[in-house]
Amino acid sequence: MKRRLAALLAALQLLVCSVSAAEHNMEFPDSYDPEIWNPNLPVSYEPIKQEEPDRSFSIVLSFTGDMLLASLHGKRAAGNFLDYAAKQDLNYFLQNVRSIFEADDFTVANLENVLTDRTLTPKEKDTAPAYWFCAPTANAEILTSSGVEAVSLANNHTGDYGTKGYSDTVKAVTGAGLEYGGNQRTFYLEKGGFRIAVICHGLWNEGQAGDIVRRLNAAEADSDFQIVLYHGGKEGVHTPEPWKIRASRRLVDSGADLVLGNHPHVLQPREIYREKEIVYSLGNFCFGGSRRPENRTIIYQLTLRIEDGKLAETTSELIPCYVHTGEKANNYCPALITDDLQRQQVLDFMDGKVKLPC
């Protein structure tokens, strides 16, 4: 009786071990030896080590001057921008700088024309001479095909065809996947949890700095770094007006980490004010508003080094460029300046060492 009971207990133990092994996806040995294998003993293993996320990274942003991807009244004429657009692929225009824009994290341009597929009535203007620029909405692809992520619409030409033209332009850029900023709209760029506010606004007189300051104060609560990209000042001069200098410095005093200007259609120098950078004019870039624009511009590139979620270092680079590469007239195709003397002339001008960039 005892033998039969012992055999029965051994068989039950063997059955339990088999079920336990199956549950643990383990093979049961042919001959069971509790000294060799016992499923009731705790299993020891090395814990999987999870690497800590790298909290150090860089954010690279590129900014350009005026991009006017249109022609006067949206009409095609021999040699004008829309004539080139009809004959070339849309990725033609920024082909020489695409590698820079695609290598950075964000590229921001000033888009200075209306995009619409409708026939709209031009807005009346009291300035002389006056100009109106528009182009088909498909021209937004010129930007998206070459690594541009965002545009400023806070300038004097996105309103050329009234509220309808502005609304069409907003729909065109957002439909193409571009972010945008305007006089009433701040946009944000983010990487790794670090948030950058870009405040686009007109600056046509010193008093308008107050409007920008209010937007700065509002954006500061939602961002880690604040950039002002304004549009204004006198056209065709290489020296910023005293009022524009005062207004730009006021923006830094009010919390701007970087101030960039547009509208003069030529370069104006930069300065370091209270350890912050001000560039008074980035000049033209891809510019369909003139057949013979001054042929010097820059890409302003900002690099932010982030460590443990905080800004550790800020550096910048000025990349000298030609506005066009046509021999006698604008071919609307900017390119990097490779000639050392010409590059240095632009850099010396931007640092106030010479009077003209070319």
Short mmCIF file of C-alpha atoms in Angstrom, two decimals:
data_model
loop_
_atom_site.label_atom_id
_atom_site.label_comp_id
_atom_site.label_asym_id
_atom_site.label_seq_id
_atom_site.Cartn_x
_atom_site.Cartn_y
_atom_site.Cartn_z
CA MET A 1 0.00 0.00 0.00
CA LYS A 2 2.80 2.38 0.93
CA ARG A 3 4.58 1.60 -2.35
CA ARG A 4 1.44 2.33 -4.36
CA LEU A 5 0.93 5.61 -2.44
CA ALA A 6 4.55 6.67 -2.96
CA ALA A 7 4.31 5.90 -6.68
CA LEU A 8 1.10 7.89 -6.94
CA LEU A 9 2.68 10.90 -5.17
CA ALA A 10 5.71 10.75 -7.47
CA ALA A 11 3.47 10.68 -10.52
CA LEU A 12 1.49 13.68 -9.25
CA GLN A 13 4.70 15.62 -8.57
CA LEU A 14 5.93 14.83 -12.07
CA LEU A 15 2.63 16.04 -13.54
CA VAL A 16 2.79 19.32 -11.58
CA CYS A 17 6.35 19.92 -12.74
CA SER A 18 5.34 19.30 -16.35
CA VAL A 19 2.50 21.84 -16.16
CA SER A 20 4.78 24.41 -14.44
CA ALA A 21 7.41 23.96 -17.09
CA ALA A 22 4.86 24.42 -19.87
CA GLU A 23 3.56 27.62 -18.29
CA HIS A 24 7.07 29.02 -18.22
CA ASN A 25 7.82 27.93 -21.80
CA MET A 26 10.52 25.64 -20.49
CA GLU A 27 11.41 22.14 -21.61
CA PHE A 28 10.94 19.44 -18.98
CA PRO A 29 13.98 17.13 -18.67
CA ASP A 30 13.66 13.48 -19.65
CA SER A 31 14.74 12.29 -16.20
CA TYR A 32 13.65 14.47 -13.32
CA ASP A 33 16.30 15.17 -10.67
CA PRO A 34 15.30 17.79 -8.07
CA GLU A 35 18.96 18.56 -7.44
CA ILE A 36 19.41 19.53 -11.09
CA TRP A 37 16.09 21.20 -11.91
CA ASN A 38 13.34 22.37 -9.62
CA PRO A 39 10.64 24.71 -10.98
CA ASN A 40 9.71 25.81 -7.49
CA LEU A 41 13.08 27.47 -6.95
CA PRO A 42 13.23 31.24 -7.71
CA VAL A 43 14.64 32.12 -11.08
CA SER A 44 17.63 34.49 -11.04
CA TYR A 45 18.34 36.80 -14.00
CA GLU A 46 20.21 40.00 -14.92
CA PRO A 47 17.87 43.03 -15.18
CA ILE A 48 17.64 44.69 -18.61
CA LYS A 49 19.37 48.04 -18.35
CA GLN A 50 17.47 50.86 -20.05
CA GLU A 51 19.70 53.66 -21.29
CA GLU A 52 18.94 57.12 -19.99
CA PRO A 53 17.58 59.41 -22.76
CA ASP A 54 20.10 61.90 -24.08
CA ARG A 55 18.95 65.25 -22.76
CA SER A 56 21.65 67.16 -24.62
CA PHE A 57 20.87 68.21 -28.19
CA SER A 58 21.04 71.14 -30.59
CA ILE A 59 18.37 73.08 -32.45
CA VAL A 60 19.41 74.72 -35.72
CA LEU A 61 17.23 77.43 -37.27
CA SER A 62 17.82 79.29 -40.55
CA PHE A 63 16.25 82.65 -41.44
CA THR A 64 16.17 84.39 -44.80
CA GLY A 65 15.18 87.82 -46.02
CA ASP A 66 12.34 88.70 -48.37
CA MET A 67 11.05 85.90 -50.57
CA LEU A 68 8.76 87.38 -53.21
CA LEU A 69 7.59 84.40 -55.26
CA ALA A 70 5.36 86.33 -57.64
CA SER A 71 5.19 89.04 -60.27
CA LEU A 72 3.50 92.41 -60.54
CA HIS A 73 -0.30 91.94 -60.62
CA GLY A 74 0.25 88.21 -61.03
CA LYS A 75 1.00 88.69 -64.73
CA ARG A 76 3.51 86.69 -66.71
CA ALA A 77 5.97 88.66 -68.87
CA ALA A 78 9.25 87.71 -70.52
CA GLY A 79 11.93 87.18 -67.91
CA ASN A 80 9.80 87.87 -64.84
CA PHE A 81 9.30 85.48 -61.93
CA LEU A 82 6.10 83.88 -63.20
CA ASP A 83 7.73 83.39 -66.59
CA TYR A 84 10.50 81.39 -64.90
CA ALA A 85 7.91 79.49 -62.83
CA ALA A 86 6.09 78.50 -66.03
CA LYS A 87 9.27 77.16 -67.61
CA GLN A 88 11.01 75.58 -64.60
CA ASP A 89 10.11 73.01 -61.97
CA LEU A 90 9.16 74.74 -58.73
CA ASN A 91 12.20 73.24 -56.99
CA TYR A 92 14.43 75.22 -59.37
CA PHE A 93 14.37 78.45 -57.37
CA LEU A 94 16.01 77.27 -54.12
CA GLN A 95 18.07 74.44 -55.56
CA ASN A 96 21.41 75.99 -54.54
CA VAL A 97 20.48 76.45 -50.88
CA ARG A 98 18.23 73.43 -50.37
CA SER A 99 20.99 71.42 -48.70
CA ILE A 100 21.28 74.04 -45.95
CA PHE A 101 17.53 74.24 -45.38
CA GLU A 102 17.12 70.48 -45.31
CA ALA A 103 20.02 69.98 -42.90
CA ASP A 104 18.68 72.35 -40.23
CA ASP A 105 15.71 71.75 -37.93
CA PHE A 106 13.64 74.74 -39.05
CA THR A 107 13.86 77.29 -41.88
CA VAL A 108 11.83 80.49 -41.65
CA ALA A 109 11.36 82.93 -44.55
CA ASN A 110 9.51 86.21 -45.07
CA LEU A 111 6.91 85.48 -47.77
CA GLU A 112 6.12 88.86 -49.34
CA ASN A 113 3.28 88.24 -51.78
CA VAL A 114 -0.28 87.00 -52.02
CA LEU A 115 -0.98 83.40 -53.06
CA THR A 116 -4.38 82.98 -54.69
CA ASP A 117 -6.03 81.20 -57.59
CA ARG A 118 -8.82 83.77 -57.80
CA THR A 119 -8.98 87.05 -59.68
CA LEU A 120 -9.12 89.62 -56.89
CA THR A 121 -9.34 93.40 -56.87
CA PRO A 122 -6.11 95.10 -55.76
CA LYS A 123 -6.28 97.10 -52.57
CA GLU A 124 -6.01 100.85 -53.02
CA LYS A 125 -2.68 102.33 -51.93
CA ASP A 126 -1.74 105.91 -51.19
CA THR A 127 1.97 105.42 -51.84
CA ALA A 128 3.78 106.22 -55.05
CA PRO A 129 5.05 104.20 -56.71
CA ALA A 130 2.77 101.35 -55.59
CA TYR A 131 3.12 97.65 -56.33
CA TRP A 132 0.84 94.60 -56.05
CA PHE A 133 2.23 91.07 -56.14
CA CYS A 134 0.41 87.77 -56.37
CA ALA A 135 0.99 84.25 -57.67
CA PRO A 136 -0.86 80.92 -57.88
CA THR A 137 -1.20 78.94 -54.66
CA ALA A 138 0.99 76.21 -56.17
CA ASN A 139 4.00 78.49 -55.58
CA ALA A 140 3.92 77.47 -51.92
CA GLU A 141 5.62 74.31 -53.17
CA ILE A 142 8.73 76.38 -53.95
CA LEU A 143 9.21 76.56 -50.19
CA THR A 144 8.11 73.10 -49.12
CA SER A 145 10.14 71.37 -51.84
CA SER A 146 13.32 72.92 -50.47
CA GLY A 147 13.10 72.47 -46.72
CA VAL A 148 11.33 75.65 -45.58
CA GLU A 149 9.02 75.01 -42.62
CA ALA A 150 7.54 78.42 -41.75
CA VAL A 151 6.88 81.89 -43.15
CA SER A 152 6.15 85.36 -41.88
CA LEU A 153 3.13 87.04 -43.46
CA ALA A 154 3.60 90.23 -41.44
CA ASN A 155 4.64 92.52 -44.27
CA ASN A 156 3.27 95.15 -46.64
CA HIS A 157 2.43 92.86 -49.59
CA THR A 158 0.39 90.00 -48.14
CA GLY A 159 -2.43 92.56 -47.94
CA ASP A 160 -2.13 93.67 -51.58
CA TYR A 161 -5.49 92.10 -52.44
CA GLY A 162 -7.32 92.82 -49.23
CA THR A 163 -8.67 90.37 -46.67
CA LYS A 164 -9.62 87.84 -49.36
CA GLY A 165 -6.06 87.77 -50.68
CA TYR A 166 -4.63 87.40 -47.19
CA SER A 167 -7.09 84.61 -46.37
CA ASP A 168 -6.19 82.76 -49.57
CA THR A 169 -2.51 83.10 -48.71
CA VAL A 170 -3.04 81.63 -45.24
CA LYS A 171 -4.96 78.72 -46.75
CA ALA A 172 -2.23 78.16 -49.33
CA VAL A 173 0.66 78.04 -46.87
CA THR A 174 -1.15 75.98 -44.24
CA GLY A 175 -2.47 73.64 -46.92
CA ALA A 176 1.11 73.09 -48.04
CA GLY A 177 2.13 72.23 -44.47
CA LEU A 178 3.86 75.50 -43.62
CA GLU A 179 3.58 77.22 -40.25
CA TYR A 180 3.00 80.96 -40.38
CA GLY A 181 3.10 84.10 -38.28
CA GLY A 182 1.33 87.43 -38.66
CA ASN A 183 0.62 90.63 -36.78
CA GLN A 184 -1.92 88.78 -34.65
CA ARG A 185 -0.41 85.30 -34.66
CA THR A 186 2.70 84.01 -32.89
CA PHE A 187 3.90 80.57 -33.94
CA TYR A 188 6.01 78.10 -32.00
CA LEU A 189 8.75 75.68 -33.01
CA GLU A 190 9.60 72.81 -30.70
CA LYS A 191 12.22 70.11 -30.42
CA GLY A 192 12.92 67.84 -27.47
CA GLY A 193 10.50 69.78 -25.30
CA PHE A 194 12.31 73.08 -25.86
CA ARG A 195 9.88 75.66 -27.27
CA ILE A 196 10.76 78.68 -29.42
CA ALA A 197 8.31 81.54 -30.02
CA VAL A 198 8.57 83.45 -33.32
CA ILE A 199 6.80 86.81 -33.21
CA CYS A 200 6.27 88.29 -36.68
CA HIS A 201 5.10 91.90 -36.81
CA GLY A 202 5.24 95.12 -38.82
CA LEU A 203 7.51 97.84 -37.45
CA TRP A 204 6.72 100.99 -39.41
CA ASN A 205 7.31 103.44 -36.56
CA GLU A 206 8.86 103.41 -33.14
CA GLY A 207 5.50 103.25 -31.39
CA GLN A 208 4.70 99.84 -32.85
CA ALA A 209 7.44 98.38 -30.67
CA GLY A 210 4.90 98.55 -27.85
CA ASP A 211 2.60 96.11 -29.68
CA ILE A 212 5.49 93.71 -30.12
CA VAL A 213 6.44 94.01 -26.45
CA ARG A 214 2.93 92.97 -25.43
CA ARG A 215 3.18 89.92 -27.67
CA LEU A 216 6.60 89.14 -26.23
CA ASN A 217 5.20 89.19 -22.72
CA ALA A 218 2.39 86.84 -23.72
CA ALA A 219 4.73 84.43 -25.54
CA GLU A 220 7.25 84.28 -22.71
CA ALA A 221 4.81 82.26 -20.58
CA ASP A 222 4.56 79.59 -23.32
CA SER A 223 8.13 79.36 -24.59
CA ASP A 224 11.79 79.03 -23.61
CA PHE A 225 13.26 81.34 -26.26
CA GLN A 226 11.70 84.34 -28.03
CA ILE A 227 12.55 85.59 -31.53
CA VAL A 228 11.16 88.77 -33.10
CA LEU A 229 11.01 88.88 -36.90
CA TYR A 230 9.82 92.35 -37.86
CA HIS A 231 9.16 94.14 -41.15
CA GLY A 232 9.76 97.87 -41.60
CA GLY A 233 12.14 100.76 -42.08
CA LYS A 234 13.35 102.72 -45.06
CA GLU A 235 13.96 100.87 -48.32
CA GLY A 236 17.28 100.86 -50.15
CA VAL A 237 19.50 102.14 -47.32
CA HIS A 238 22.27 100.16 -45.68
CA THR A 239 22.11 101.99 -42.35
CA PRO A 240 19.18 101.53 -39.96
CA GLU A 241 17.36 104.67 -38.90
CA PRO A 242 17.88 105.89 -35.30
CA TRP A 243 14.24 105.15 -34.39
CA LYS A 244 14.58 101.58 -35.63
CA ILE A 245 17.70 101.10 -33.55
CA ARG A 246 15.88 102.37 -30.45
CA ALA A 247 12.85 100.18 -31.15
CA SER A 248 14.97 97.07 -31.73
CA ARG A 249 16.91 97.59 -28.51
CA ARG A 250 13.66 98.09 -26.63
CA LEU A 251 12.58 94.64 -27.81
CA VAL A 252 15.73 93.14 -26.32
CA ASP A 253 15.16 95.09 -23.10
CA SER A 254 11.68 93.56 -23.02
CA GLY A 255 12.83 89.96 -23.30
CA ALA A 256 13.57 89.20 -26.96
CA ASP A 257 16.45 86.73 -27.29
CA LEU A 258 16.98 87.55 -30.98
CA VAL A 259 15.72 90.37 -33.22
CA LEU A 260 15.74 90.11 -37.03
CA GLY A 261 14.54 92.77 -39.48
CA ASN A 262 13.26 92.82 -43.07
CA HIS A 263 11.89 95.24 -45.68
CA PRO A 264 14.78 97.53 -46.79
CA HIS A 265 15.54 95.04 -49.66
CA VAL A 266 19.24 95.42 -48.90
CA LEU A 267 21.40 94.18 -46.06
CA GLN A 268 21.86 96.21 -42.89
CA PRO A 269 24.47 95.40 -40.22
CA ARG A 270 24.03 93.45 -37.02
CA GLU A 271 24.95 94.44 -33.50
CA ILE A 272 25.29 92.74 -30.13
CA TYR A 273 23.16 94.56 -27.57
CA ARG A 274 23.12 93.31 -23.97
CA GLU A 275 24.55 90.00 -25.21
CA LYS A 276 21.66 89.58 -27.68
CA GLU A 277 21.90 89.80 -31.45
CA ILE A 278 20.04 92.29 -33.63
CA VAL A 279 20.20 92.06 -37.42
CA TYR A 280 18.56 95.19 -38.83
CA SER A 281 17.89 93.79 -42.29
CA LEU A 282 18.36 90.38 -43.87
CA GLY A 283 17.86 91.92 -47.34
CA ASN A 284 16.21 90.12 -50.24
CA PHE A 285 16.51 86.41 -50.86
CA CYS A 286 14.56 84.78 -53.70
CA PHE A 287 13.05 88.01 -54.93
CA GLY A 288 10.64 88.34 -57.87
CA GLY A 289 9.97 92.03 -57.29
CA SER A 290 12.95 93.34 -59.25
CA ARG A 291 14.94 92.31 -62.30
CA ARG A 292 18.12 93.81 -60.84
CA PRO A 293 18.14 93.70 -57.04
CA GLU A 294 21.32 94.31 -55.10
CA ASN A 295 23.01 90.96 -55.39
CA ARG A 296 24.07 90.27 -51.80
CA THR A 297 22.17 88.62 -48.98
CA ILE A 298 22.68 86.20 -46.09
CA ILE A 299 21.17 83.18 -44.45
CA TYR A 300 21.17 83.82 -40.72
CA GLN A 301 21.65 80.51 -38.89
CA LEU A 302 21.08 80.15 -35.17
CA THR A 303 22.18 77.14 -33.10
CA LEU A 304 20.82 76.54 -29.63
CA ARG A 305 22.53 73.94 -27.44
CA ILE A 306 20.12 72.38 -24.93
CA GLU A 307 21.34 70.44 -21.90
CA ASP A 308 18.99 68.89 -19.34
CA GLY A 309 16.11 70.86 -20.82
CA LYS A 310 17.85 74.22 -20.41
CA LEU A 311 19.58 76.55 -22.86
CA ALA A 312 23.31 76.04 -22.41
CA GLU A 313 24.78 77.91 -25.39
CA THR A 314 23.68 80.17 -28.26
CA THR A 315 25.77 80.57 -31.40
CA SER A 316 25.09 82.03 -34.83
CA GLU A 317 26.55 82.04 -38.32
CA LEU A 318 26.07 84.43 -41.21
CA ILE A 319 26.13 82.59 -44.54
CA PRO A 320 26.77 85.07 -47.42
CA CYS A 321 24.73 84.45 -50.57
CA TYR A 322 23.94 85.92 -53.95
CA VAL A 323 20.32 86.96 -54.45
CA HIS A 324 20.58 85.57 -57.99
CA THR A 325 23.07 83.86 -60.26
CA GLY A 326 22.06 85.43 -63.57
CA GLU A 327 24.82 87.11 -65.54
CA LYS A 328 22.91 90.25 -66.44
CA ALA A 329 19.59 90.05 -64.60
CA ASN A 330 17.73 88.27 -61.87
CA ASN A 331 17.19 84.57 -62.51
CA TYR A 332 15.51 84.18 -59.09
CA CYS A 333 17.96 81.49 -58.00
CA PRO A 334 20.00 82.41 -54.87
CA ALA A 335 23.30 80.66 -54.20
CA LEU A 336 26.12 80.58 -51.67
CA ILE A 337 29.03 82.97 -52.31
CA THR A 338 32.14 80.85 -52.72
CA ASP A 339 34.59 83.62 -53.60
CA ASP A 340 36.56 84.31 -50.41
CA LEU A 341 36.96 88.05 -50.98
CA GLN A 342 33.28 88.56 -51.74
CA ARG A 343 32.24 86.47 -48.74
CA GLN A 344 34.50 88.44 -46.45
CA GLN A 345 33.18 91.73 -47.79
CA VAL A 346 29.64 90.71 -46.77
CA LEU A 347 30.78 89.54 -43.34
CA ASP A 348 32.78 92.72 -42.75
CA PHE A 349 29.77 94.79 -43.70
CA MET A 350 27.49 92.91 -41.34
CA ASP A 351 29.95 93.60 -38.53
CA GLY A 352 30.19 97.29 -39.37
CA LYS A 353 33.76 97.22 -40.68
CA VAL A 354 32.95 98.42 -44.20
CA LYS A 355 30.19 100.64 -45.57
CA LEU A 356 28.77 98.37 -48.29
CA PRO A 357 28.38 94.59 -48.69
CA CYS A 358 29.60 94.60 -52.30
#
